[in-house]
PDB file of C-alpha atoms in Angstrom:
ATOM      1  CA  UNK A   1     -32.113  10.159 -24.500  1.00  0.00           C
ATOM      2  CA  UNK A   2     -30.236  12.415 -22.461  1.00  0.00           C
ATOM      3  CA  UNK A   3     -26.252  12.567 -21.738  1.00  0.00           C
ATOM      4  CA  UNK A   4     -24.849  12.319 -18.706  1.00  0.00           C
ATOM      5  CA  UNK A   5     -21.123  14.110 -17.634  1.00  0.00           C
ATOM      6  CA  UNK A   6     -18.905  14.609 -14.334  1.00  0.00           C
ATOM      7  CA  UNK A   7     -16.862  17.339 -13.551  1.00  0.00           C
ATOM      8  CA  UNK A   8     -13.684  17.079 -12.368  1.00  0.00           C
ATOM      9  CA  UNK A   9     -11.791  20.442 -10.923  1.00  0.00           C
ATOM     10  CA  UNK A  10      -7.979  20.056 -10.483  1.00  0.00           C
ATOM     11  CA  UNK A  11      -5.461  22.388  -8.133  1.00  0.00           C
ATOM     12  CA  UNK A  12      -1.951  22.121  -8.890  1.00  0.00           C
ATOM     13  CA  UNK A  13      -0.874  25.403  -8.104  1.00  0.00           C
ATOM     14  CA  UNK A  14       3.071  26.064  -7.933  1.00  0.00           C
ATOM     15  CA  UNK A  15       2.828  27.361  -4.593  1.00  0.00           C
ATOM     16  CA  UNK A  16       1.697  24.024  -2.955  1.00  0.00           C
ATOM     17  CA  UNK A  17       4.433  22.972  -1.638  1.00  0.00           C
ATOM     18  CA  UNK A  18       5.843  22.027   1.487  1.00  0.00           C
ATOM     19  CA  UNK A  19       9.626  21.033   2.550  1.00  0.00           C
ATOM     20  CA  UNK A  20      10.190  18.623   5.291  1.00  0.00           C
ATOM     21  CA  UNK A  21      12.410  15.787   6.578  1.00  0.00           C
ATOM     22  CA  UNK A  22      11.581  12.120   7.630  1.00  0.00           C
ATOM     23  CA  UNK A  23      12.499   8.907   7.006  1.00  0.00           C
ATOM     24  CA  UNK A  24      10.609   5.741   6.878  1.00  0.00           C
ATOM     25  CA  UNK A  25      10.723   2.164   8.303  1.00  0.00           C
ATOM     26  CA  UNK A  26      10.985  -1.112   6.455  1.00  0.00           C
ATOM     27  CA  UNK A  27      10.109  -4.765   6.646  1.00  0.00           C
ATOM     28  CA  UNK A  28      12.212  -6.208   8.864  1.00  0.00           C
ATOM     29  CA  UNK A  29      14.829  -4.422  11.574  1.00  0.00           C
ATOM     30  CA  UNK A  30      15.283  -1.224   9.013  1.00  0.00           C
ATOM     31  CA  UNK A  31      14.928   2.333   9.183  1.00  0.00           C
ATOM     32  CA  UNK A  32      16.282   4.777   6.689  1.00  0.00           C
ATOM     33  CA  UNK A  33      18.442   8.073   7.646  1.00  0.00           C
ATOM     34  CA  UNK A  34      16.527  11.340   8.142  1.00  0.00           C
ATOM     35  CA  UNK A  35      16.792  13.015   5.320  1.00  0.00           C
ATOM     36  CA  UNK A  36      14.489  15.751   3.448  1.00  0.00           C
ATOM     37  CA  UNK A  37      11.966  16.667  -0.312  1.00  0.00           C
ATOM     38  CA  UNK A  38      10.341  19.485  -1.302  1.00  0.00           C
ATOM     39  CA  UNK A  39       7.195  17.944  -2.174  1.00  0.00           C
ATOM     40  CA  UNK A  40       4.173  18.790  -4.060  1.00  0.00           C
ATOM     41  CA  UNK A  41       1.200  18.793  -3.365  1.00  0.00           C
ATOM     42  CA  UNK A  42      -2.472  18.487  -6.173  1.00  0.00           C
ATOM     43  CA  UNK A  43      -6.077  18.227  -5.402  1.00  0.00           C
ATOM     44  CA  UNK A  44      -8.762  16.545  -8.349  1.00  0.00           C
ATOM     45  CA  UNK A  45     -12.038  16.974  -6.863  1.00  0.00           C
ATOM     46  CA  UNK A  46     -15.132  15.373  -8.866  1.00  0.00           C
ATOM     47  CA  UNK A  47     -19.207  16.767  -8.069  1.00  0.00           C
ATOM     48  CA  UNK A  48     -21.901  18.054  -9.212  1.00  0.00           C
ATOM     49  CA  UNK A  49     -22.421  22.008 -10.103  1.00  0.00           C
ATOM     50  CA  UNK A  50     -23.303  24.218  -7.077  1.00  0.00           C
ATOM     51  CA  UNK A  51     -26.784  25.900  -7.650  1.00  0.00           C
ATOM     52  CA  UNK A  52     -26.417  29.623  -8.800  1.00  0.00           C
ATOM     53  CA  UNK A  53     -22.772  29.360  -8.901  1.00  0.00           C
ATOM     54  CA  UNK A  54     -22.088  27.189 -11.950  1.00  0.00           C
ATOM     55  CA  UNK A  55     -18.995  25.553  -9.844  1.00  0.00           C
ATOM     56  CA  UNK A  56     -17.848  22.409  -8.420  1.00  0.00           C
ATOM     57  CA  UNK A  57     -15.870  24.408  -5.971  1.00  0.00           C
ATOM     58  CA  UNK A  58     -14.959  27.560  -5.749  1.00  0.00           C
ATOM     59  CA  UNK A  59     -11.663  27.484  -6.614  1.00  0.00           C
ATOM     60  CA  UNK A  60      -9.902  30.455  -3.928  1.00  0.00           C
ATOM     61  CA  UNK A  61     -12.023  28.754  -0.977  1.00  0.00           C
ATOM     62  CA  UNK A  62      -9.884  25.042  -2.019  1.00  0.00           C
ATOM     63  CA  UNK A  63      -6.523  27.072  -2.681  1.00  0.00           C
ATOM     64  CA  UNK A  64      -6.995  28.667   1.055  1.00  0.00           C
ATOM     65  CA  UNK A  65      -7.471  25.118   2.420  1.00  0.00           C
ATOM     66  CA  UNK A  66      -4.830  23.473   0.514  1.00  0.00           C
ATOM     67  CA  UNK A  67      -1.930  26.790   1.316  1.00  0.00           C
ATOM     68  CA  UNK A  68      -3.087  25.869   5.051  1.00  0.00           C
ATOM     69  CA  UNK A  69      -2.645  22.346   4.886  1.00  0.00           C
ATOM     70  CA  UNK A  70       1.048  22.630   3.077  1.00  0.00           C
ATOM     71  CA  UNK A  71       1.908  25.441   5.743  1.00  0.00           C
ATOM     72  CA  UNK A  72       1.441  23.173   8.631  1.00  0.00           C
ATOM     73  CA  UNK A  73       3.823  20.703   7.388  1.00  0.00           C
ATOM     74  CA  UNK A  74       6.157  23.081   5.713  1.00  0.00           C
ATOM     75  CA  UNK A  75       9.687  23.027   7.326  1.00  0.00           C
ATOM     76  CA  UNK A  76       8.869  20.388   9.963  1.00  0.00           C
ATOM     77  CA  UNK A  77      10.068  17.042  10.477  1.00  0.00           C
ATOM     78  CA  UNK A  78       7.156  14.643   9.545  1.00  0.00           C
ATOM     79  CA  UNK A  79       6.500  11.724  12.273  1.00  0.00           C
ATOM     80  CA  UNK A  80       4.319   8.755  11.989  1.00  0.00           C
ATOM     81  CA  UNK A  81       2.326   8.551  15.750  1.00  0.00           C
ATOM     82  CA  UNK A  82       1.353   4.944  14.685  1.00  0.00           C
ATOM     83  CA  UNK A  83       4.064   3.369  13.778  1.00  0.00           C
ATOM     84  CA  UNK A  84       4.512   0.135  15.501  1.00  0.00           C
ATOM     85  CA  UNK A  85       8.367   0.173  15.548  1.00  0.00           C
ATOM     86  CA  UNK A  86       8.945   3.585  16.677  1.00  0.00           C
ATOM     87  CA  UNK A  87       8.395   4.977  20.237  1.00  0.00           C
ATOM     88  CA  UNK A  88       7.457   9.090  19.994  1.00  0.00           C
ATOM     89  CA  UNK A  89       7.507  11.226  23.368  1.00  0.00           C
ATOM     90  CA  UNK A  90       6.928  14.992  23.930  1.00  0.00           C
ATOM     91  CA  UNK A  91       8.690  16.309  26.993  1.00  0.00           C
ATOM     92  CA  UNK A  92       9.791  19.834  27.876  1.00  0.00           C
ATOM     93  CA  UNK A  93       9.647  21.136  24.685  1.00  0.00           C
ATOM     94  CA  UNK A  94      11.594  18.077  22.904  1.00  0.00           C
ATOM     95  CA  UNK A  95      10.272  15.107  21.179  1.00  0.00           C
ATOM     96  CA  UNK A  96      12.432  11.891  21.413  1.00  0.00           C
ATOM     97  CA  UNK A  97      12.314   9.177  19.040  1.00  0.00           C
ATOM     98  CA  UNK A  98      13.669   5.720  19.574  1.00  0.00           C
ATOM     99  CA  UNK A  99      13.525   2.433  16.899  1.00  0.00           C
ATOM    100  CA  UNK A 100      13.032  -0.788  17.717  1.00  0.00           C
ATOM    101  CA  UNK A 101      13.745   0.177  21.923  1.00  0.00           C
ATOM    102  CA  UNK A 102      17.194   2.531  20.917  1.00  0.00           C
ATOM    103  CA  UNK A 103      17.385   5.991  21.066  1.00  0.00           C
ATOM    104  CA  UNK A 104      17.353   7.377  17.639  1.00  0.00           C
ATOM    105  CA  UNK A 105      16.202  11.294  17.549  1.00  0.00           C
ATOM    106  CA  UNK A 106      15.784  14.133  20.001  1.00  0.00           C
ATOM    107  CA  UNK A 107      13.957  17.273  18.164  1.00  0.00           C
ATOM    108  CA  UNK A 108      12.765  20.692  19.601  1.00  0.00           C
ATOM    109  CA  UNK A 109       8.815  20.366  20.064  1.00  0.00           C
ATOM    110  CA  UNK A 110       8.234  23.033  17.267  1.00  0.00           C
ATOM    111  CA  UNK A 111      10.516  21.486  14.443  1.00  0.00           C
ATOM    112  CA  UNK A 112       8.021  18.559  14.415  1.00  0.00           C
ATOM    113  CA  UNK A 113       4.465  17.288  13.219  1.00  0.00           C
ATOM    114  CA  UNK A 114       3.511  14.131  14.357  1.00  0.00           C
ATOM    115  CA  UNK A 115       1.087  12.893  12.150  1.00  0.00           C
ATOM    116  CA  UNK A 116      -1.366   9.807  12.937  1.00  0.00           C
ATOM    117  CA  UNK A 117       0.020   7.874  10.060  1.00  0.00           C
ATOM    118  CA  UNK A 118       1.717   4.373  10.343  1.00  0.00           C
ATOM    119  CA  UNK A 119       4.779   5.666   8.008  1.00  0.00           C
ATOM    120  CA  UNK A 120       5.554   8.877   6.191  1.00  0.00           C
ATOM    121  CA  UNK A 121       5.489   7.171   2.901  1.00  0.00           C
ATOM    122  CA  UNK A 122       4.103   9.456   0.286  1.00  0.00           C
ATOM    123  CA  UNK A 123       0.719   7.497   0.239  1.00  0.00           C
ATOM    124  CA  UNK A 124       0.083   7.799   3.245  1.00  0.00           C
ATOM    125  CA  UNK A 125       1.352  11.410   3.226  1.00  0.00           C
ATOM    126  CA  UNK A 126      -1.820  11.799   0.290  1.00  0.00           C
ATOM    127  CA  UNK A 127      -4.343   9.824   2.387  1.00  0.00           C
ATOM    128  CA  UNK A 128      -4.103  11.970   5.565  1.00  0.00           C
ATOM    129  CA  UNK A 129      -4.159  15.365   3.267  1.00  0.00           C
ATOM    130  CA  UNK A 130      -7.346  13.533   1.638  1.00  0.00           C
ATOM    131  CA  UNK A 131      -8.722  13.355   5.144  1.00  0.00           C
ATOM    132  CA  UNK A 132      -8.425  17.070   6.312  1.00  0.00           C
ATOM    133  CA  UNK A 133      -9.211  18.338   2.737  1.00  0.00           C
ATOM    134  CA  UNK A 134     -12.924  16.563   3.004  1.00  0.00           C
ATOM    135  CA  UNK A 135     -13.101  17.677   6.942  1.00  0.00           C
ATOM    136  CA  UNK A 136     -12.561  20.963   5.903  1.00  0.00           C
ATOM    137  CA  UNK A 137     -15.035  20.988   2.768  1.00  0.00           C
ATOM    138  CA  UNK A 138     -17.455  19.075   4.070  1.00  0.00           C
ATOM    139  CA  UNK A 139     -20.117  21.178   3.611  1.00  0.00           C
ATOM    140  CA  UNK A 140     -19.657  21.092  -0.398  1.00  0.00           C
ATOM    141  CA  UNK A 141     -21.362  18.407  -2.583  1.00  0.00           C
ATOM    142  CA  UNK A 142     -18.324  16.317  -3.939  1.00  0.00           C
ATOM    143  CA  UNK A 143     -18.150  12.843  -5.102  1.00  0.00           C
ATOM    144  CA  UNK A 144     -14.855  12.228  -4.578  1.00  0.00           C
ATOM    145  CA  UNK A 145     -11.517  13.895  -3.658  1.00  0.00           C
ATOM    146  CA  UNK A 146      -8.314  12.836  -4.440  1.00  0.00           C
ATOM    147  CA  UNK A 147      -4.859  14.366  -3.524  1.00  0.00           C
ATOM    148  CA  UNK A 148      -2.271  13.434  -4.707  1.00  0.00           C
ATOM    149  CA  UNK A 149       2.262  13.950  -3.318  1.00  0.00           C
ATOM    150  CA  UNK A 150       5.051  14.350  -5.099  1.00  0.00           C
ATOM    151  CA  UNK A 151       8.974  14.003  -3.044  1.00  0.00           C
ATOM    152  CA  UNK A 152      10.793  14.311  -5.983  1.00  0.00           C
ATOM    153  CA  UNK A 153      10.161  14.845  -9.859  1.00  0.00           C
ATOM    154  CA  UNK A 154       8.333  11.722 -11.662  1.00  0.00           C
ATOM    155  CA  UNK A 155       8.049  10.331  -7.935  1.00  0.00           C
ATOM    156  CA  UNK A 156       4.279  10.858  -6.954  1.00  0.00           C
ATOM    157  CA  UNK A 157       1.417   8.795  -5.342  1.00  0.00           C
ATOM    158  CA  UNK A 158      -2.307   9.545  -5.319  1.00  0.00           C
ATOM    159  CA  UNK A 159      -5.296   8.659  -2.754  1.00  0.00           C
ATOM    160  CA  UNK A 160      -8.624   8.780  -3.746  1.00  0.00           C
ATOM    161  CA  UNK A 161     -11.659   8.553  -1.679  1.00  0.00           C
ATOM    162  CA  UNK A 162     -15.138   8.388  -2.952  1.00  0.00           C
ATOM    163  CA  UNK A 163     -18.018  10.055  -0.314  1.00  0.00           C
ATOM    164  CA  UNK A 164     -21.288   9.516  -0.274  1.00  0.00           C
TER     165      UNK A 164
END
């Protein structure tokens, strides 16, 4: 009888990280005041070995993706595209945002990311990194891939997606 294992390959590297401002709405007629983390940001990756290589991944090909990833949302406000209670417009180089019909937010074009996320929770922050990471390796063998964001110290939440 033969054993079976899984690998697992973790990236927590100090470097990471991204800061940004948002704020998030709640059940009911509630939205919180802009405000701003320095978050965190891991990768756990499960697979097989690559042939030849010995490797789940290659470990400086995942760091590239992940610095990338970070960069894009480093010192930018974070904006959910699908929330229902929010109304987000580009125009001449400004974005506007307005809650529940009022006028809330006017930011230059470049200062933001407008993510297509319902909230900028930190879940949902995790799922939509979980997304690009497996768009962007794709062409490796993994089982799963789960990323997990931090906004403050011992305040974290993880999404993990199994692929087939």
């Amino acid at each position: 009888m033969g054993t079976r294992g899984e690998f697992k390959v973790a990236i927590t590297k100090e470097d990471l990280v991204f800061a940004a401002a948002h704020f998030i709405t709640f059940a009911g007629h509630r939205c919180e005041k802009l405000h701003g983390h320095n978050y965190r940001a891991s990768l756990l990756v499960e697979g097989g070995l690559e042939k030849d290589s010995w490797f789940v991944v290659d470990f400086s090909a995942v760091k590239k993706v992940m610095r990338a990833l970070t960069a894009e949302l480093d010192h930018r406000v974070l904006l959910p595209r699908d929330n229902p209670k929010l109304a987000i417009s580009e125009e001449n180089g400004s974005v506007r945002v307005a809650f529940d019909g009022e006028p809330r937010y006017v930011f230059p074009a470049g200062d933001c990311v407008i993510l297509p996320i319902p909230n900028t929770t930190v879940e949902m922050l995790a799922q939509y990194l979980a997304g690009r990471v497996r768009a962007e390796l794709r062409a490796m063998h993994l089982k799963s891939i789960e990323v997990e964001v931090e906004e403050n110290f011992g305040q974290s939440a993880s999404y993990r997606e199994t692929l087939d």
